[in-house]
Coordinates of C-alpha atoms in Angstrom, one line a residue:
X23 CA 71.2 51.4 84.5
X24 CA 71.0 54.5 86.5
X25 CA 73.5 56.0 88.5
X26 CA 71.8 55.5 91.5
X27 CA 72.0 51.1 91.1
X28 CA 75.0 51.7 89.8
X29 CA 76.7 53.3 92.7
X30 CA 74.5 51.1 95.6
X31 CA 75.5 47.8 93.8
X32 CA 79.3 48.8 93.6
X33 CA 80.2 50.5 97.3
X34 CA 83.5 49.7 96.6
X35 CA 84.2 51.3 93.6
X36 CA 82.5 54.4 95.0
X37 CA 84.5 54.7 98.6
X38 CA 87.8 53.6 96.7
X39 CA 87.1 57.0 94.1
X40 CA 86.4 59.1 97.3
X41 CA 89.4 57.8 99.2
X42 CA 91.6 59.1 96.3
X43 CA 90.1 62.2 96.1
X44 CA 89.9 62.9 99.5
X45 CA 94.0 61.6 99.6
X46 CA 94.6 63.5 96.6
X47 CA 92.7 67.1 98.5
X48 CA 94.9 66.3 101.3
X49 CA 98.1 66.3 98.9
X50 CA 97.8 69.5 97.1
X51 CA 95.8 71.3 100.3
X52 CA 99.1 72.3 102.1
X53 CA 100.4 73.7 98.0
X54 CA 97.3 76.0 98.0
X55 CA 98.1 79.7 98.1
X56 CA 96.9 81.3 101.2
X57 CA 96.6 85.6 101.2
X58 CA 95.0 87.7 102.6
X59 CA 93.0 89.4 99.6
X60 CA 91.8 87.2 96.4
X61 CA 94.6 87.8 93.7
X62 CA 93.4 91.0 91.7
X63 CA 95.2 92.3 88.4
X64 CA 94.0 96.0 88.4
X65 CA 93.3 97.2 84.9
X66 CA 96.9 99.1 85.2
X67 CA 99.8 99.9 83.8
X68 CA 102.7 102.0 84.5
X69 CA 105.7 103.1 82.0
X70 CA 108.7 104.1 84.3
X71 CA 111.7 106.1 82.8
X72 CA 114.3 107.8 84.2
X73 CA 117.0 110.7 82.7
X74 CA 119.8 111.5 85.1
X75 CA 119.7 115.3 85.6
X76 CA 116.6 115.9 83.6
X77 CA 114.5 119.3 84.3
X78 CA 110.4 118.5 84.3
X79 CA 110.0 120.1 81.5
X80 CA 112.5 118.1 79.7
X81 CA 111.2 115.2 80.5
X82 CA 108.0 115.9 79.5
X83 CA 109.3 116.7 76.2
X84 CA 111.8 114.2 75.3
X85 CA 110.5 111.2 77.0
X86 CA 106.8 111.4 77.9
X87 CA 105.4 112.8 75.4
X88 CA 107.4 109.9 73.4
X89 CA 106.0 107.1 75.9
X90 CA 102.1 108.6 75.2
X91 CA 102.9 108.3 71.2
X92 CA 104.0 105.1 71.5
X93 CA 100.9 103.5 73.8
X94 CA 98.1 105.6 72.6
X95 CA 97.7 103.0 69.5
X96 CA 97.6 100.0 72.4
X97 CA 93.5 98.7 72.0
X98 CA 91.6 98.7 74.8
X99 CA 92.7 102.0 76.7
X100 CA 90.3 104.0 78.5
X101 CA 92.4 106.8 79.9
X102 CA 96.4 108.0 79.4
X103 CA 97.6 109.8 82.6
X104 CA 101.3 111.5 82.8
X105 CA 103.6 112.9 85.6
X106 CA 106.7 114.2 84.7
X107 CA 109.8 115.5 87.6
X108 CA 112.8 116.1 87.8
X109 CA 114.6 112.7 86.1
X110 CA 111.4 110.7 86.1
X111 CA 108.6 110.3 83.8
X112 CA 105.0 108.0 84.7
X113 CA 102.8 107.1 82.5
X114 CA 99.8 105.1 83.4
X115 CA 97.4 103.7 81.3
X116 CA 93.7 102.5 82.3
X117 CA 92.7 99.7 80.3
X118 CA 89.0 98.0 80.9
X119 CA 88.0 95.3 83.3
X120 CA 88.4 92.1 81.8
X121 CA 91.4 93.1 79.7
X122 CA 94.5 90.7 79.1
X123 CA 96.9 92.1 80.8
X124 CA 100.1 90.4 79.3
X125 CA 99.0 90.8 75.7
X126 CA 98.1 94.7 76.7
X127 CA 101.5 94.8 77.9
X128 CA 103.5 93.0 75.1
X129 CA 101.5 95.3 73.2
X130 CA 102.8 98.4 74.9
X131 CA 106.7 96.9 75.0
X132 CA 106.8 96.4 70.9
X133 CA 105.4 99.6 70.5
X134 CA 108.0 101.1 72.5
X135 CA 110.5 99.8 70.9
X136 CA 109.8 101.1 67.9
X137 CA 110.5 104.6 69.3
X138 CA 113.8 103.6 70.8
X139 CA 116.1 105.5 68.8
X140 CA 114.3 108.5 69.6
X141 CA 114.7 108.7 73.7
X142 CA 118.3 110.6 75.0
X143 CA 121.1 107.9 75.2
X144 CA 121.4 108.7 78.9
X145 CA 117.7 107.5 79.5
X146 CA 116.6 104.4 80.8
X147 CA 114.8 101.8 78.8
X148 CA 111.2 102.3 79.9
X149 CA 110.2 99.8 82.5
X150 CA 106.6 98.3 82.7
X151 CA 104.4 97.2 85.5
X152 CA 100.9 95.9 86.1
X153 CA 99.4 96.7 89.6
X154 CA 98.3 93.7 91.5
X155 CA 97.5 93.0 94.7
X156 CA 100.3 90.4 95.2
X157 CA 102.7 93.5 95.2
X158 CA 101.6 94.3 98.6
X159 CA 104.3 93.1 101.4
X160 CA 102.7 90.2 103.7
X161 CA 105.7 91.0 106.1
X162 CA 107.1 94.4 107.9
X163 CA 110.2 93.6 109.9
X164 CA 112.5 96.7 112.0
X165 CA 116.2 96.5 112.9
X166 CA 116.4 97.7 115.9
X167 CA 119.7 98.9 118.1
X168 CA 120.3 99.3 121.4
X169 CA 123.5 100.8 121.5
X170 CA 122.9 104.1 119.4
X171 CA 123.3 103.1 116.5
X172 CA 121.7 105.7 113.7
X173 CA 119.4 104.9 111.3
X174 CA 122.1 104.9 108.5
X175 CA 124.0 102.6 110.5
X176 CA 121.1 100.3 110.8
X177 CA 120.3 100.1 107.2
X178 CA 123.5 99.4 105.8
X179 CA 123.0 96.6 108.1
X180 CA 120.2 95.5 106.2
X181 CA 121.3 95.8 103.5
X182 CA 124.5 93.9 103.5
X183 CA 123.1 91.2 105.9
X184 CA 120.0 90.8 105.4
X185 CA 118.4 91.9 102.4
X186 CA 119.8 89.3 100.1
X187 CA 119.1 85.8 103.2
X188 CA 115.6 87.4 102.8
X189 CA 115.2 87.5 99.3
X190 CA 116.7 83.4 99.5
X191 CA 113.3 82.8 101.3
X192 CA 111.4 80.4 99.0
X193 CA 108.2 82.1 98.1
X194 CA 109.4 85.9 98.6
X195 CA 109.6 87.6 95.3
X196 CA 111.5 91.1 96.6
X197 CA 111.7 93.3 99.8
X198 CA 112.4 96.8 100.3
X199 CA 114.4 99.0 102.7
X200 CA 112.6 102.3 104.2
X201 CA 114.4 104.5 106.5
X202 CA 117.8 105.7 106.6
X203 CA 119.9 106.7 103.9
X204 CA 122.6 105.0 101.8
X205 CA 126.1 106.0 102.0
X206 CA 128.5 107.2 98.6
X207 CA 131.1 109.0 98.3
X208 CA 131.3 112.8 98.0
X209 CA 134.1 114.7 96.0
X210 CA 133.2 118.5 97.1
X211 CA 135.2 120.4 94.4
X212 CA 136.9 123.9 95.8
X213 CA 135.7 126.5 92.9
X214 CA 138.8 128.7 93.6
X215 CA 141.3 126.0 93.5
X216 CA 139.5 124.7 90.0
X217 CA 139.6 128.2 88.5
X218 CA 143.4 128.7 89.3
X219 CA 143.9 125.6 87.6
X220 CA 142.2 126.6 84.6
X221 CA 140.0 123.7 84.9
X222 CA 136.0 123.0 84.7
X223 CA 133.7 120.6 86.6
X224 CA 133.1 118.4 83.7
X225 CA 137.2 118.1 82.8
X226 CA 137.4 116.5 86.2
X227 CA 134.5 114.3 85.4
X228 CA 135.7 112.9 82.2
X229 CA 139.2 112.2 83.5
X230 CA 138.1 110.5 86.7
X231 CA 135.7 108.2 84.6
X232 CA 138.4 106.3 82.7
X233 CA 140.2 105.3 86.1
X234 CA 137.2 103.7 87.6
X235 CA 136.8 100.6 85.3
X236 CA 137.5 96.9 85.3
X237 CA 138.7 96.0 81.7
X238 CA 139.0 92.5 80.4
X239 CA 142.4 92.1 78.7
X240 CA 141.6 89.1 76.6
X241 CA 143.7 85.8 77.4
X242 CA 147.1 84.6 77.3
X243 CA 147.6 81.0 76.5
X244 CA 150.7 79.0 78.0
X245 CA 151.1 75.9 76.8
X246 CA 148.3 73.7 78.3
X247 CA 146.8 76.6 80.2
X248 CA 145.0 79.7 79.1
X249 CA 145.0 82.5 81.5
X250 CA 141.8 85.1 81.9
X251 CA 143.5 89.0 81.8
X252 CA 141.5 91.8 83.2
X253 CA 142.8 95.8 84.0
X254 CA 141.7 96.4 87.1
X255 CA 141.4 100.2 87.7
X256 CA 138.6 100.0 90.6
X257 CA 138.9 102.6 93.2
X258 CA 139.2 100.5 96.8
X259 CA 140.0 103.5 98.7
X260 CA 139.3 106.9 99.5
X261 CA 142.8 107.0 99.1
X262 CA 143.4 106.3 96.1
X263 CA 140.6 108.5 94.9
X264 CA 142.5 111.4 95.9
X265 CA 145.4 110.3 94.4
X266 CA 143.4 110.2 90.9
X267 CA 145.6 112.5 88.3
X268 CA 143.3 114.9 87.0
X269 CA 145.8 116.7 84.6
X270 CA 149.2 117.9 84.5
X271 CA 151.1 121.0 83.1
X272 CA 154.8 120.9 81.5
X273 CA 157.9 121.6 84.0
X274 CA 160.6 123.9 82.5
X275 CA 164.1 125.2 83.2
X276 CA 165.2 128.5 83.3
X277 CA 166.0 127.9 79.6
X278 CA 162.4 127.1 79.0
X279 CA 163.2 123.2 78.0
X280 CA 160.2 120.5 79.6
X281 CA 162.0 118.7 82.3
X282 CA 158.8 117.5 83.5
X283 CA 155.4 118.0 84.5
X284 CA 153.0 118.9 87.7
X285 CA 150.4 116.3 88.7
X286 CA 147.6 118.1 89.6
X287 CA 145.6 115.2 91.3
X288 CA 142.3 115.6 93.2
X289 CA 143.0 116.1 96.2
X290 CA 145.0 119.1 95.0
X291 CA 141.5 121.0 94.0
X292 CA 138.8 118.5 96.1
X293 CA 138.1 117.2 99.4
X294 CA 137.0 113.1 98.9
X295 CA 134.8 111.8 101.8
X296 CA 132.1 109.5 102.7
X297 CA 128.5 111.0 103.0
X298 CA 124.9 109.7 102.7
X299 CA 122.2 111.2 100.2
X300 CA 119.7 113.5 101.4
X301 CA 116.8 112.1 102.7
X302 CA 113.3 112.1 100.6
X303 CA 111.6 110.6 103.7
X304 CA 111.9 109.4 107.1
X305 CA 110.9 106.4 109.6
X306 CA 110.1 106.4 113.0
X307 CA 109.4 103.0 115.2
X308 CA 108.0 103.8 118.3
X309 CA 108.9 107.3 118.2
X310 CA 112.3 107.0 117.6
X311 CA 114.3 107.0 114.2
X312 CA 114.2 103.5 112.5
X313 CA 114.6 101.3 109.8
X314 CA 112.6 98.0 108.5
X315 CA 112.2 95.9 105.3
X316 CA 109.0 94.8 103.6
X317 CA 108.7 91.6 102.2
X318 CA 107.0 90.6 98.9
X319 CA 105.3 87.2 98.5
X320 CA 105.4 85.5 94.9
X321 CA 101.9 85.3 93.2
X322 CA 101.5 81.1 94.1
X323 CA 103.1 81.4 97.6
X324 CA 101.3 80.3 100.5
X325 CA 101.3 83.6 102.4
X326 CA 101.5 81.8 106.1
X327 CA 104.3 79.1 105.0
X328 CA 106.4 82.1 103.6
X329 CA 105.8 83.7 106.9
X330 CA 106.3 80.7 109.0
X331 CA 109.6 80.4 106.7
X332 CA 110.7 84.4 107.1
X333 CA 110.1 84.0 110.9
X334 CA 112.7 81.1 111.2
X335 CA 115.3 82.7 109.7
X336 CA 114.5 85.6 111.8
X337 CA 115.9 83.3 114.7
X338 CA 118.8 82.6 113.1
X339 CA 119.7 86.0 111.9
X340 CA 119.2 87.5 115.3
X341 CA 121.9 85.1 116.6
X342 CA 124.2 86.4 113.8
X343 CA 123.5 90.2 114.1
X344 CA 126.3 92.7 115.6
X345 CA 125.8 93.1 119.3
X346 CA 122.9 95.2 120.1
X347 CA 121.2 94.3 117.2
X348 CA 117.9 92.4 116.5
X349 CA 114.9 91.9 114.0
X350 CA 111.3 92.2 115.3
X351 CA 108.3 91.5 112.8
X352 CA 106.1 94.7 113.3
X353 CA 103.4 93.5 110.7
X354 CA 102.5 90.6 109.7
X355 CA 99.3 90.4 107.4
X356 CA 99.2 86.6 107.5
X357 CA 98.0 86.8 111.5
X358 CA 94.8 87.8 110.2
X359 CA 94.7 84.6 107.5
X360 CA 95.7 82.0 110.4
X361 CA 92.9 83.2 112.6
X362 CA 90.4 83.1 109.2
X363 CA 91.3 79.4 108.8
X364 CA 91.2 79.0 112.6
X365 CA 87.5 80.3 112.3
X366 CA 86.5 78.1 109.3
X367 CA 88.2 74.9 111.3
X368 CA 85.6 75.9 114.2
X369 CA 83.0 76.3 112.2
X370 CA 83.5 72.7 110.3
X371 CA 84.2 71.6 113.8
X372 CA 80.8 72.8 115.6
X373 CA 78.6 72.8 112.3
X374 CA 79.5 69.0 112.2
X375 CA 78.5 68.7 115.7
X376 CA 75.1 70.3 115.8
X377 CA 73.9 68.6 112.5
X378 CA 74.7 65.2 114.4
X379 CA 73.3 66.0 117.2
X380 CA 70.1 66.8 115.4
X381 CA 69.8 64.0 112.9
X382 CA 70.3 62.0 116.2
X383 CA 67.3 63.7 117.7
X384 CA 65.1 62.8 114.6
X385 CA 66.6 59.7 112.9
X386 CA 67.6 58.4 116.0
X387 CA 70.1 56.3 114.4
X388 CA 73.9 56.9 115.4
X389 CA 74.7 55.3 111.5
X390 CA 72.9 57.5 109.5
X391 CA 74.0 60.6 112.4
X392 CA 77.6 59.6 111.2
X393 CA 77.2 59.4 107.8
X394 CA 76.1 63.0 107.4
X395 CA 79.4 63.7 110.1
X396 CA 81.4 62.3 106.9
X397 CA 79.6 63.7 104.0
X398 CA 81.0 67.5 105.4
X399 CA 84.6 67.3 105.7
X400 CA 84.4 64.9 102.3
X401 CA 82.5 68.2 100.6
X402 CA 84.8 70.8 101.8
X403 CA 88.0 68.8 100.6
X404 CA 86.0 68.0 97.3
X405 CA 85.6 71.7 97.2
X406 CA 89.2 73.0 98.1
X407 CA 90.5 69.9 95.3
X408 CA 88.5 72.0 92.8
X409 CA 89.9 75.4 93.9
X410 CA 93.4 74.2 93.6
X411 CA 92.5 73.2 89.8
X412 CA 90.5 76.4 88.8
X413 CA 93.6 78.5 90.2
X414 CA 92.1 79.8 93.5
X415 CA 93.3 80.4 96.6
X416 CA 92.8 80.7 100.7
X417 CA 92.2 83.9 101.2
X418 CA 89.0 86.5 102.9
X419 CA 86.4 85.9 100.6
X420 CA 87.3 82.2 99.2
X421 CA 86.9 81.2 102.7
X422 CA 83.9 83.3 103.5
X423 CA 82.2 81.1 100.8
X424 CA 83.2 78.1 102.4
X425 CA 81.9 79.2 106.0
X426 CA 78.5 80.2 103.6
X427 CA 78.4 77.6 101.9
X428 CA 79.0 75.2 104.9
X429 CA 75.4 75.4 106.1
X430 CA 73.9 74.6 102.6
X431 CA 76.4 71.7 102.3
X432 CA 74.4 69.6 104.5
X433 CA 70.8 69.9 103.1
X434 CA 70.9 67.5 100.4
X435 CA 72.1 65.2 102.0
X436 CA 69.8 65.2 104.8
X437 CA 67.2 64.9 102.4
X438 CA 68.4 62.0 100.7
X439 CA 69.6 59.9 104.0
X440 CA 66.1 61.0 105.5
X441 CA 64.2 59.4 103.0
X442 CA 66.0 56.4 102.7
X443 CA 65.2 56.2 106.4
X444 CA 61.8 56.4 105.9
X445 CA 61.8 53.4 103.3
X446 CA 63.8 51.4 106.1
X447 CA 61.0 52.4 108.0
X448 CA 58.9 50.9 106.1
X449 CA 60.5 47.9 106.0
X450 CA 62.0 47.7 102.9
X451 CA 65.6 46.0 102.6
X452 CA 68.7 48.2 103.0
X453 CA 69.7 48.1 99.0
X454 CA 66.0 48.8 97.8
X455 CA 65.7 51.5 99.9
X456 CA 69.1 53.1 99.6
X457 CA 67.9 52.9 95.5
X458 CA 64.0 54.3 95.9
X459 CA 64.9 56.9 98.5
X460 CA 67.9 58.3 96.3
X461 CA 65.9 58.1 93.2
X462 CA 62.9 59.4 94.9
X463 CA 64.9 62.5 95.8
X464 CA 67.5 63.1 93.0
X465 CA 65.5 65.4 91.0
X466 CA 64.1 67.6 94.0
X467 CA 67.5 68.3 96.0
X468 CA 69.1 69.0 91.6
X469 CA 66.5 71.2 91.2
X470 CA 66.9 72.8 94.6
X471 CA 70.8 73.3 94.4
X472 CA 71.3 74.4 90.9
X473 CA 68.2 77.5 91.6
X474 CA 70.8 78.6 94.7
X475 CA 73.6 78.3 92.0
X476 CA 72.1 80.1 89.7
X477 CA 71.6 82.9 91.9
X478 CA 75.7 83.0 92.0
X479 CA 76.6 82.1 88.4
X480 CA 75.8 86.0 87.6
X481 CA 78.4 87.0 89.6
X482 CA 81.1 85.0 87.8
X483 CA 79.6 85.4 84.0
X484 CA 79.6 89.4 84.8
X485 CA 82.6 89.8 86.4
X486 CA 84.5 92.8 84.2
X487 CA 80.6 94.4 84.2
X488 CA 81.4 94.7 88.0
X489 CA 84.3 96.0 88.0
X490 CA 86.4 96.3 91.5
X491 CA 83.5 94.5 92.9
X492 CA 83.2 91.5 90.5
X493 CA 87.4 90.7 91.3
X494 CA 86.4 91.1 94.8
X495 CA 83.1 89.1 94.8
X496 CA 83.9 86.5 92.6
X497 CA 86.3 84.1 94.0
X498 CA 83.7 83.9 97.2
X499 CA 80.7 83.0 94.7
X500 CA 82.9 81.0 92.6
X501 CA 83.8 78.7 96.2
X502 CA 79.8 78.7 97.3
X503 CA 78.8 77.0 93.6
X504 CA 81.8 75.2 93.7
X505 CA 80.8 73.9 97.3
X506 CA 77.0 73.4 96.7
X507 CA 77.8 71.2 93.1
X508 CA 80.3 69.3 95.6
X509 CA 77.8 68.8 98.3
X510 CA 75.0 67.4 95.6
X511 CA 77.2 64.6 93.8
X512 CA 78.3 63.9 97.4
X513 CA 75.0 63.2 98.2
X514 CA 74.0 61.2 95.0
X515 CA 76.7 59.1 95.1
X516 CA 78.3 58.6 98.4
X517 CA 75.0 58.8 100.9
X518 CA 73.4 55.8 99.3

């Protein structure tokens, strides 16, 4: 039996499967991951290490020159690009298009740890990233102050208040704070009062380190209860900074016997204050010195429920700032998504309307005029069920395909509800001709949409050929084929 008489002489069957799948699109729809650019992993990776203090050309020799050793056995590599300053070393590697990132990177992380014994102690572990897209922030948002307040002032702000509510946002992965400076605590040392101690710069170092830490003490068991013992030797206070012994020298009598000592403590030989670091660049909001905090969406994130999300706590923080204080969103990347939806919405909306209106014309039949009304919206959720499964999401060019591929939707099943008009014509009975005009058809409107598929299926086979433009280009061709293979079973199976 073919699948034409099968699916005439069971309508049931067939509008109970399209009624879960059109549920089921309808479901995972609102869990679709909306952005504004199609998710692109870059063919790079960058190895980040730091050494405190470190000259250039030290760090060129004792850590990237050990990084370069390390990755230059990692397959697929084109090109091994350095930059070495003062306490930092990059090194970024260029693999080809196509390449697994993850496996390129576990690679790179078990090589490197083959050379750990050789980096300074005082280094940091090298850290690695792979660029994509999704590290771009969807969300800009100022602090701004209306009662003076610095820029310094402003970001501790943010980060004490706001920083970590933010990063509690489901969906947001980090955020970053640009502008201002943040605050530590200066111990200016007086060279003359040092050198009539006898003492040197790193002396006061190492005694002050010791008297900074929090120590646990083991435990101390009482009967039925066991109690947890820590030293606590924290600094709280500038105070008691400056009160931090540094050394001390013997007291003696006029008989030269030790009757005690003198504390020399640091504030003796330095002044303690608060200060902020200098600053390596600066922001300005509207023209006057600012502060704001990007926002970092997570990979499967919806993009405008993150933002929608963001923006309602915004309301609540602003009622919880210090006086004079408030949040403003200053950009906001998922605007230009919303009004992309809005479009394709429109579109749907008046492509719907003008095919009725001309199958009315023709057919003159307001039945067959709405069945075509229903075969569109049932082919674009058919189309965004399969996105959701193959990993895509709503973004510039996955919904560029859909507005494309909403005008090609239509034709097969014009075809096939057209002829089966023409058999009712005719006179034949409605189950006959529902069978003869689909059958009549099925090969023509295959033929037709798989030759416009094919013309797309390069574009997804060759995507690492392309390069920059294949991971642009492909999620839009991958949505039209997706779309036009929708639009045909529609029309095999749901017009009859």
């Amino acid at each position: 039996m073919s699948i034409t008489n099968t699916v005439v002489r069971r309508p049931t069957t067939i509008i109970v499967i399209y009624l879960l799948l059109v549920a089921l699109a309808l479901v995972v729809y609102p869990n679709l991951a909306v952005e504004l650019f199609p998710e692109m992993d870059l063919p790079m990776v960058i190895v980040y290490s730091t050494y405190q203090g470190a000259s250039p050309e030290t760090m060129e020799s004792r850590v990237t020159k050990l990084i370069e050793s390390g990755v230059s056995n990692v397959g697929g590599i084109k090109t091994i690009s350095s930059t070495s300053s003062e306490g930092v070393s990059m090194v970024m590697l260029e693999f080809a298009y196509g390449t697994d990132l993850d496996k390129a990177s576990q690679s790179i992380n078990d090589n490197l740890n083959l050379f750990g014994d050789m980096f300074p102690e005082d280094a940091t572990k090298p850290s690695i990233f792979k660029l994509n897209t999704n590290m771009m922030p969807v969300m800009n948002i100022a602090l701004r102050g209306s009662d003076g307040q610095d820029a310094n002032e402003l970001r501790e702000v943010v980060k004490d208040f706001v920083q970590n509510r933010l990063e509690r946002v489901a969906g947001v992965s980090s955020t970053s704070i640009n502008g201002g400076q943040d605050a530590f605590i200066q111990v200016a040392i007086d060279q003359n009062r040092l050198d009539a101690y006898g003492l040197t710069v790193s002396q006061v170092a190492y005694a002050l380190n010791p008297q900074n830490l929090q120590v646990g003490a083991g435990s101390l068991i009482e009967g039925d209860l066991s109690y947890l013992l820590r030293t606590d030797a924290q600094f709280s206070s500038l105070n008691q900074i400056e009160e931090a012994m540094v050394t001390s020298f013997p007291k003696y009598d006029a008989k030269g016997n030790v009757i005690g000592s003198n504390v020399v403590r640091l504030s003796d030989i330095a002044t303690v204050s608060y200060a902020y670091r200098d600053a390596t660049s600066k922001v300005y909001i509207n023209g006057e010195p600012g502060v704001y905090i990007s926002v970092s969406k997570e990979s499967d994130a919806n993009s405008v429920q993150v933002a929608k999300r963001i923006n309602d706590l915004i309301v609540d923080l602003n009622k919880e700032l210090p006086k004079g204080m408030s949040l403003e969103v200053i950009v906001d990347t998922t605007s230009m998504i919303e009004s992309t939806i809005n479009t394709v919405y429109q579109s749907l909306l008046y492509g719907v309307a003008l095919v009725m209106v001309v199958l009315f014309i023709f057919l003159r039949s307001i039945k067959s005029t709405l069945i075509i009304g229903i075969s569109i919206p049932i082919s674009m959720l058919l189309t965004v069920l399969v996105m959701f499964f193959m990993g895509y999401s709503l973004n510039l060019m996955t919904l560029t395909g859909l507005i494309l591929g909403l005008g090609m939707t239509v034709d097969s099943s014009i075809v096939v509800l057209e002829n089966i008009f023409r058999y009712r014509e005719r006179g034949a009975k409605l189950h006959a001709a529902a069978i003869l005009g689909t059958k009549e058809m099925i090969v023509s409107i295959t033929a037709s949409t798989l030759t416009t598929v094919c013309v797309f299926v390069p574009m997804v086979m060759l995507r690492s050929n392309l390069e920059m433009l294949g991971e642009m280009i492909t999620p839009m061709a991958g949505t039209i084929i997706i779309s036009l293979l929708a639009s045909l079973i529609v029309s095999v199976t749901l017009i009859p």
